Amino acid sequence: MAGHVLFCLTVMVFITKVPSRRVVDLSYDMDYNSLTYPINPRFNLSIQYSGPYGTAPWLEFGNVEFAEHTGTHVDSPNHFDKNGLQAHQVSLEQLMGPGVVINVKANAANDIDYQVTDQDLMAWEEKHGRIPNGAIILMNSGWGSRYPDFASVYNSSTFQEDFSSLHYPGFHLNAAQWLVNNRDINAIGCDTPSADYGRSSSFPVHQLVMKEGILIIENIANMDKLPASGSYIYVPMLKFRGGTGSPARMFAAIEDEGDRTNSATSVFSFVSVVGYVAILALF
């Protein structure tokens, strides 16, 4: 009996020690209005059948058509690197990591062509410590408030005909180079249509990071709901064989207590204790 009591008490301690967690959806709905680059076709969902089917009172299914790079999506390395990983080759381990949110909303409000610099990254580290290995670096420019209005997001009334008219923030090449040279990261992401700012025609940030096997995530939603540090990001993309990217149901888990990695270690430790005590309780 004493063993069973001890087991129950241990389980109760384990439960109270697991930090509470909230989840933030970082992806947009997929529909006709989903943002995509001007040269791409729009998303289309067509219902193929709806109604009774056999003895079932209701059945409905549809067909979807969309460009790989639509809505909240991941660019796999082969998007700009001929020999880079294809969409189906990206590992699950690379599709998750500690969130690092670089808030440049004030800068972007004053300069629609603002680019996150290496100085912005170093300023983040001064406040929050070294960027952790496997991090996902996210730019919050405030552009999410413009989604999904194409003209507002691209800051152009001629975005479909004149790509040189596009204006939105992105990452500067020196920021990408600093990350490649100094930190081990899984991905960079933004709340805009591209990690390269709108005026770019050669996409140097894409070219640089994708040669290093780093992913790019674009059109991220709800960035204001993320803390500067302390979140853990998940980017489950579809495994399109040979694809150059795919939409993702991106989300973040945010612990109310401490670092998520430490919390995971704590959970593992408590699980081990519970298992050990459970064995003792049998004797």
Tab-separated table of C-alpha atoms in Angstrom:
chain	number	residue	atom	x	y	z
A	1	MET	CA	0.000	0.000	0.000
A	2	ALA	CA	2.817	2.396	0.924
A	3	GLY	CA	4.379	1.773	-2.462
A	4	HIS	CA	1.163	2.659	-4.285
A	5	VAL	CA	0.777	5.857	-2.248
A	6	LEU	CA	4.323	6.864	-3.090
A	7	PHE	CA	3.629	6.184	-6.771
A	8	CYS	CA	0.511	8.401	-6.736
A	9	LEU	CA	2.345	11.208	-4.984
A	10	THR	CA	5.133	11.048	-7.556
A	11	VAL	CA	2.627	11.251	-10.419
A	12	MET	CA	1.045	14.309	-8.766
A	13	VAL	CA	4.446	15.996	-8.435
A	14	PHE	CA	5.217	15.170	-12.072
A	15	ILE	CA	1.961	16.755	-13.231
A	16	THR	CA	2.522	19.953	-11.271
A	17	LYS	CA	6.079	20.246	-12.568
A	18	VAL	CA	5.120	20.171	-16.256
A	19	PRO	CA	4.942	23.845	-17.313
A	20	SER	CA	1.732	25.106	-18.864
A	21	ARG	CA	1.960	25.732	-22.573
A	22	ARG	CA	0.101	27.832	-25.092
A	23	VAL	CA	0.129	27.271	-28.825
A	24	VAL	CA	0.149	30.006	-31.479
A	25	ASP	CA	-1.020	29.315	-35.015
A	26	LEU	CA	1.462	30.989	-37.373
A	27	SER	CA	-0.225	30.011	-40.635
A	28	TYR	CA	-2.935	31.638	-42.742
A	29	ASP	CA	-6.054	29.944	-44.111
A	30	MET	CA	-5.631	28.582	-47.616
A	31	ASP	CA	-8.163	29.994	-50.069
A	32	TYR	CA	-8.401	32.054	-53.252
A	33	ASN	CA	-7.084	35.110	-51.406
A	34	SER	CA	-3.941	33.343	-50.147
A	35	LEU	CA	-0.916	35.405	-51.037
A	36	THR	CA	1.486	34.092	-53.649
A	37	TYR	CA	4.052	35.666	-55.942
A	38	PRO	CA	2.405	37.633	-58.796
A	39	ILE	CA	3.454	35.140	-61.497
A	40	ASN	CA	1.798	32.210	-59.691
A	41	PRO	CA	-1.777	30.962	-60.168
A	42	ARG	CA	-4.225	31.552	-57.316
A	43	PHE	CA	-5.305	28.820	-54.928
A	44	ASN	CA	-8.490	27.031	-56.005
A	45	LEU	CA	-10.622	24.518	-54.114
A	46	SER	CA	-13.438	22.917	-56.102
A	47	ILE	CA	-15.983	20.585	-54.503
A	48	GLN	CA	-16.133	17.375	-56.525
A	49	TYR	CA	-19.002	15.741	-54.690
A	50	SER	CA	-21.346	16.490	-51.786
A	51	GLY	CA	-24.418	14.583	-50.714
A	52	PRO	CA	-25.563	11.082	-49.724
A	53	TYR	CA	-23.296	8.249	-50.799
A	54	GLY	CA	-24.446	4.663	-50.610
A	55	THR	CA	-25.795	4.120	-47.123
A	56	ALA	CA	-23.821	7.073	-45.736
A	57	PRO	CA	-26.037	10.161	-45.186
A	58	TRP	CA	-23.255	12.578	-46.183
A	59	LEU	CA	-20.011	12.616	-48.119
A	60	GLU	CA	-18.030	15.570	-49.422
A	61	PHE	CA	-14.631	15.864	-51.054
A	62	GLY	CA	-12.874	18.312	-53.304
A	63	ASN	CA	-9.892	19.004	-55.498
A	64	VAL	CA	-7.251	21.635	-54.769
A	65	GLU	CA	-4.864	23.432	-57.103
A	66	PHE	CA	-2.206	25.871	-55.965
A	67	ALA	CA	1.375	27.000	-56.481
A	68	GLU	CA	3.926	25.437	-54.123
A	69	HIS	CA	4.745	28.875	-52.720
A	70	THR	CA	1.290	29.947	-51.576
A	71	GLY	CA	0.208	31.356	-48.225
A	72	THR	CA	2.374	30.408	-45.257
A	73	HIS	CA	4.959	28.184	-46.903
A	74	VAL	CA	8.482	26.777	-46.811
A	75	ASP	CA	11.099	27.191	-49.532
A	76	SER	CA	13.242	24.064	-49.728
A	77	PRO	CA	16.916	24.578	-50.701
A	78	ASN	CA	16.453	23.452	-54.325
A	79	HIS	CA	14.287	26.539	-54.881
A	80	PHE	CA	17.506	28.517	-55.498
A	81	ASP	CA	20.195	25.824	-55.375
A	82	LYS	CA	20.196	23.294	-58.228
A	83	ASN	CA	21.686	20.611	-55.989
A	84	GLY	CA	19.801	21.561	-52.845
A	85	LEU	CA	17.433	19.357	-50.871
A	86	GLN	CA	14.017	18.859	-52.447
A	87	ALA	CA	10.832	19.318	-50.429
A	88	HIS	CA	10.470	15.632	-49.580
A	89	GLN	CA	14.117	15.415	-48.478
A	90	VAL	CA	13.896	18.049	-45.747
A	91	SER	CA	14.210	16.314	-42.382
A	92	LEU	CA	11.676	16.722	-39.609
A	93	GLU	CA	14.501	17.870	-37.346
A	94	GLN	CA	15.082	20.893	-39.591
A	95	LEU	CA	11.394	21.797	-39.479
A	96	MET	CA	11.537	22.760	-35.804
A	97	GLY	CA	13.688	24.852	-33.521
A	98	PRO	CA	13.869	27.643	-30.927
A	99	GLY	CA	12.152	30.811	-32.122
A	100	VAL	CA	14.167	34.016	-32.445
A	101	VAL	CA	11.906	36.960	-33.293
A	102	ILE	CA	13.595	40.100	-34.638
A	103	ASN	CA	11.098	42.932	-34.239
A	104	VAL	CA	11.699	45.664	-36.837
A	105	LYS	CA	8.164	47.056	-36.968
A	106	ALA	CA	9.295	50.581	-36.127
A	107	ASN	CA	11.991	50.458	-38.810
A	108	ALA	CA	9.581	49.123	-41.429
A	109	ALA	CA	7.013	51.792	-40.557
A	110	ASN	CA	9.597	54.413	-41.507
A	111	ASP	CA	11.072	52.507	-44.446
A	112	ILE	CA	8.950	50.071	-46.450
A	113	ASP	CA	12.148	48.679	-47.984
A	114	TYR	CA	13.792	48.002	-44.622
A	115	GLN	CA	16.148	45.040	-44.400
A	116	VAL	CA	17.086	43.216	-41.201
A	117	THR	CA	20.832	43.703	-40.685
A	118	ASP	CA	23.580	41.920	-38.799
A	119	GLN	CA	23.351	44.776	-36.281
A	120	ASP	CA	19.721	43.841	-35.589
A	121	LEU	CA	20.791	40.269	-34.900
A	122	MET	CA	23.590	41.312	-32.572
A	123	ALA	CA	21.245	43.697	-30.749
A	124	TRP	CA	18.867	40.763	-30.174
A	125	GLU	CA	21.716	38.745	-28.672
A	126	GLU	CA	22.652	41.589	-26.329
A	127	LYS	CA	19.160	41.366	-24.818
A	128	HIS	CA	18.434	37.650	-25.001
A	129	GLY	CA	21.755	35.836	-25.229
A	130	ARG	CA	23.364	33.856	-27.994
A	131	ILE	CA	21.103	32.589	-30.770
A	132	PRO	CA	20.676	28.868	-29.981
A	133	ASN	CA	21.707	26.109	-32.346
A	134	GLY	CA	18.915	24.977	-34.626
A	135	ALA	CA	17.090	28.283	-34.240
A	136	ILE	CA	14.438	29.604	-36.595
A	137	ILE	CA	15.057	33.330	-37.121
A	138	LEU	CA	11.835	35.273	-37.726
A	139	MET	CA	11.458	38.850	-38.936
A	140	ASN	CA	8.426	40.684	-37.541
A	141	SER	CA	7.990	43.753	-39.733
A	142	GLY	CA	4.304	44.307	-38.979
A	143	TRP	CA	3.441	43.335	-42.554
A	144	GLY	CA	0.957	40.766	-41.319
A	145	SER	CA	-1.577	43.555	-40.824
A	146	ARG	CA	-1.645	43.955	-44.632
A	147	TYR	CA	-2.368	40.301	-45.431
A	148	PRO	CA	-4.057	39.171	-47.714
A	149	ASP	CA	-4.473	42.425	-49.656
A	150	PHE	CA	-2.061	41.881	-52.570
A	151	ALA	CA	-1.727	45.587	-53.417
A	152	SER	CA	-1.081	46.494	-49.776
A	153	VAL	CA	1.363	43.644	-49.131
A	154	TYR	CA	3.321	44.393	-52.304
A	155	ASN	CA	2.812	48.123	-51.757
A	156	SER	CA	2.065	48.471	-55.458
A	157	SER	CA	-0.960	48.880	-57.689
A	158	THR	CA	0.934	47.355	-60.622
A	159	PHE	CA	2.348	44.287	-58.852
A	160	GLN	CA	1.036	41.901	-61.519
A	161	GLU	CA	2.750	43.640	-64.432
A	162	ASP	CA	5.766	45.395	-62.938
A	163	PHE	CA	7.847	43.365	-60.493
A	164	SER	CA	10.210	46.314	-60.037
A	165	SER	CA	7.365	48.150	-58.292
A	166	LEU	CA	7.250	45.778	-55.302
A	167	HIS	CA	8.039	47.195	-51.857
A	168	TYR	CA	8.195	45.218	-48.609
A	169	PRO	CA	10.829	44.475	-45.924
A	170	GLY	CA	13.173	41.498	-45.864
A	171	PHE	CA	16.587	40.331	-44.691
A	172	HIS	CA	19.770	42.105	-45.724
A	173	LEU	CA	22.517	39.997	-47.262
A	174	ASN	CA	24.884	40.976	-44.428
A	175	ALA	CA	22.436	39.514	-41.873
A	176	ALA	CA	22.221	36.249	-43.808
A	177	GLN	CA	26.001	36.134	-44.173
A	178	TRP	CA	26.481	36.789	-40.446
A	179	LEU	CA	24.150	33.908	-39.581
A	180	VAL	CA	25.878	31.558	-42.025
A	181	ASN	CA	29.323	32.499	-40.708
A	182	ASN	CA	28.576	32.636	-36.997
A	183	ARG	CA	25.505	30.622	-36.045
A	184	ASP	CA	24.027	27.171	-36.730
A	185	ILE	CA	20.377	27.753	-37.670
A	186	ASN	CA	17.625	25.721	-39.329
A	187	ALA	CA	15.660	28.450	-41.064
A	188	ILE	CA	14.871	32.116	-41.482
A	189	GLY	CA	11.329	33.369	-41.845
A	190	CYS	CA	9.307	36.511	-42.421
A	191	ASP	CA	5.805	37.981	-42.387
A	192	THR	CA	6.327	39.203	-45.960
A	193	PRO	CA	6.193	37.378	-49.349
A	194	SER	CA	9.955	36.893	-49.506
A	195	ALA	CA	13.030	36.782	-47.277
A	196	ASP	CA	14.621	39.145	-49.827
A	197	TYR	CA	13.102	42.598	-49.706
A	198	GLY	CA	10.659	43.625	-52.435
A	199	ARG	CA	13.076	45.670	-54.518
A	200	SER	CA	15.413	42.707	-54.996
A	201	SER	CA	15.688	41.175	-58.454
A	202	SER	CA	18.533	38.708	-57.811
A	203	PHE	CA	17.331	37.313	-54.438
A	204	PRO	CA	20.808	37.195	-52.844
A	205	VAL	CA	19.538	36.037	-49.443
A	206	HIS	CA	17.779	33.058	-51.028
A	207	GLN	CA	20.886	32.192	-53.011
A	208	LEU	CA	23.183	32.370	-49.991
A	209	VAL	CA	21.201	30.513	-47.344
A	210	MET	CA	19.908	27.807	-49.652
A	211	LYS	CA	23.420	26.849	-50.711
A	212	GLU	CA	23.969	26.263	-46.986
A	213	GLY	CA	20.867	24.071	-46.737
A	214	ILE	CA	18.950	26.644	-44.675
A	215	LEU	CA	15.189	26.817	-45.169
A	216	ILE	CA	13.137	29.971	-45.771
A	217	ILE	CA	9.584	30.433	-44.469
A	218	GLU	CA	7.378	33.196	-45.883
A	219	ASN	CA	3.989	34.806	-45.158
A	220	ILE	CA	4.021	33.916	-41.462
A	221	ALA	CA	0.894	34.857	-39.509
A	222	ASN	CA	0.339	36.152	-35.950
A	223	MET	CA	3.921	37.215	-35.393
A	224	ASP	CA	2.864	39.682	-32.679
A	225	LYS	CA	1.729	36.761	-30.517
A	226	LEU	CA	5.299	35.473	-30.224
A	227	PRO	CA	7.804	36.575	-27.586
A	228	ALA	CA	11.247	37.701	-28.735
A	229	SER	CA	12.627	34.476	-27.249
A	230	GLY	CA	11.238	31.460	-25.446
A	231	SER	CA	9.073	29.927	-28.172
A	232	TYR	CA	9.643	26.668	-30.005
A	233	ILE	CA	8.645	26.693	-33.662
A	234	TYR	CA	7.228	23.818	-35.722
A	235	VAL	CA	6.900	24.034	-39.516
A	236	PRO	CA	5.237	20.827	-40.811
A	237	MET	CA	5.470	21.110	-44.587
A	238	LEU	CA	4.060	18.686	-47.152
A	239	LYS	CA	6.424	16.116	-48.703
A	240	PHE	CA	6.090	16.949	-52.388
A	241	ARG	CA	8.564	14.645	-54.107
A	242	GLY	CA	10.866	16.830	-56.185
A	243	GLY	CA	9.097	19.979	-54.966
A	244	THR	CA	10.779	23.315	-54.267
A	245	GLY	CA	8.623	23.984	-51.220
A	246	SER	CA	5.117	23.646	-49.878
A	247	PRO	CA	2.507	25.288	-47.676
A	248	ALA	CA	2.877	24.573	-43.947
A	249	ARG	CA	0.606	24.581	-40.898
A	250	MET	CA	3.228	26.450	-38.906
A	251	PHE	CA	2.794	26.896	-35.154
A	252	ALA	CA	4.690	27.752	-31.981
A	253	ALA	CA	4.628	26.270	-28.486
A	254	ILE	CA	5.373	28.765	-25.737
A	255	GLU	CA	6.194	27.644	-22.213
A	256	ASP	CA	5.111	29.834	-19.310
A	257	GLU	CA	8.118	28.703	-17.316
A	258	GLY	CA	11.713	28.681	-18.493
A	259	ASP	CA	13.304	27.380	-21.638
A	260	ARG	CA	11.475	24.708	-23.617
A	261	THR	CA	14.583	22.580	-24.007
A	262	ASN	CA	15.140	22.605	-20.272
A	263	SER	CA	11.452	21.862	-19.744
A	264	ALA	CA	11.667	18.862	-22.067
A	265	THR	CA	14.650	17.593	-20.065
A	266	SER	CA	12.685	18.120	-16.868
A	267	VAL	CA	9.745	16.141	-18.255
A	268	PHE	CA	12.062	13.299	-19.248
A	269	SER	CA	13.609	13.267	-15.782
A	270	PHE	CA	10.241	13.128	-14.082
A	271	VAL	CA	9.032	10.380	-16.417
A	272	SER	CA	12.112	8.384	-15.434
A	273	VAL	CA	11.392	8.926	-11.745
A	274	VAL	CA	7.763	7.870	-12.181
A	275	GLY	CA	8.839	4.701	-13.991
A	276	TYR	CA	11.385	3.894	-11.305
A	277	VAL	CA	8.922	4.439	-8.457
A	278	ALA	CA	6.258	2.414	-10.298
A	279	ILE	CA	8.644	-0.528	-10.380
A	280	LEU	CA	9.368	-0.168	-6.653
A	281	ALA	CA	5.646	-0.055	-5.938
A	282	LEU	CA	5.294	-3.565	-7.309
A	283	PHE	CA	7.477	-4.993	-4.552
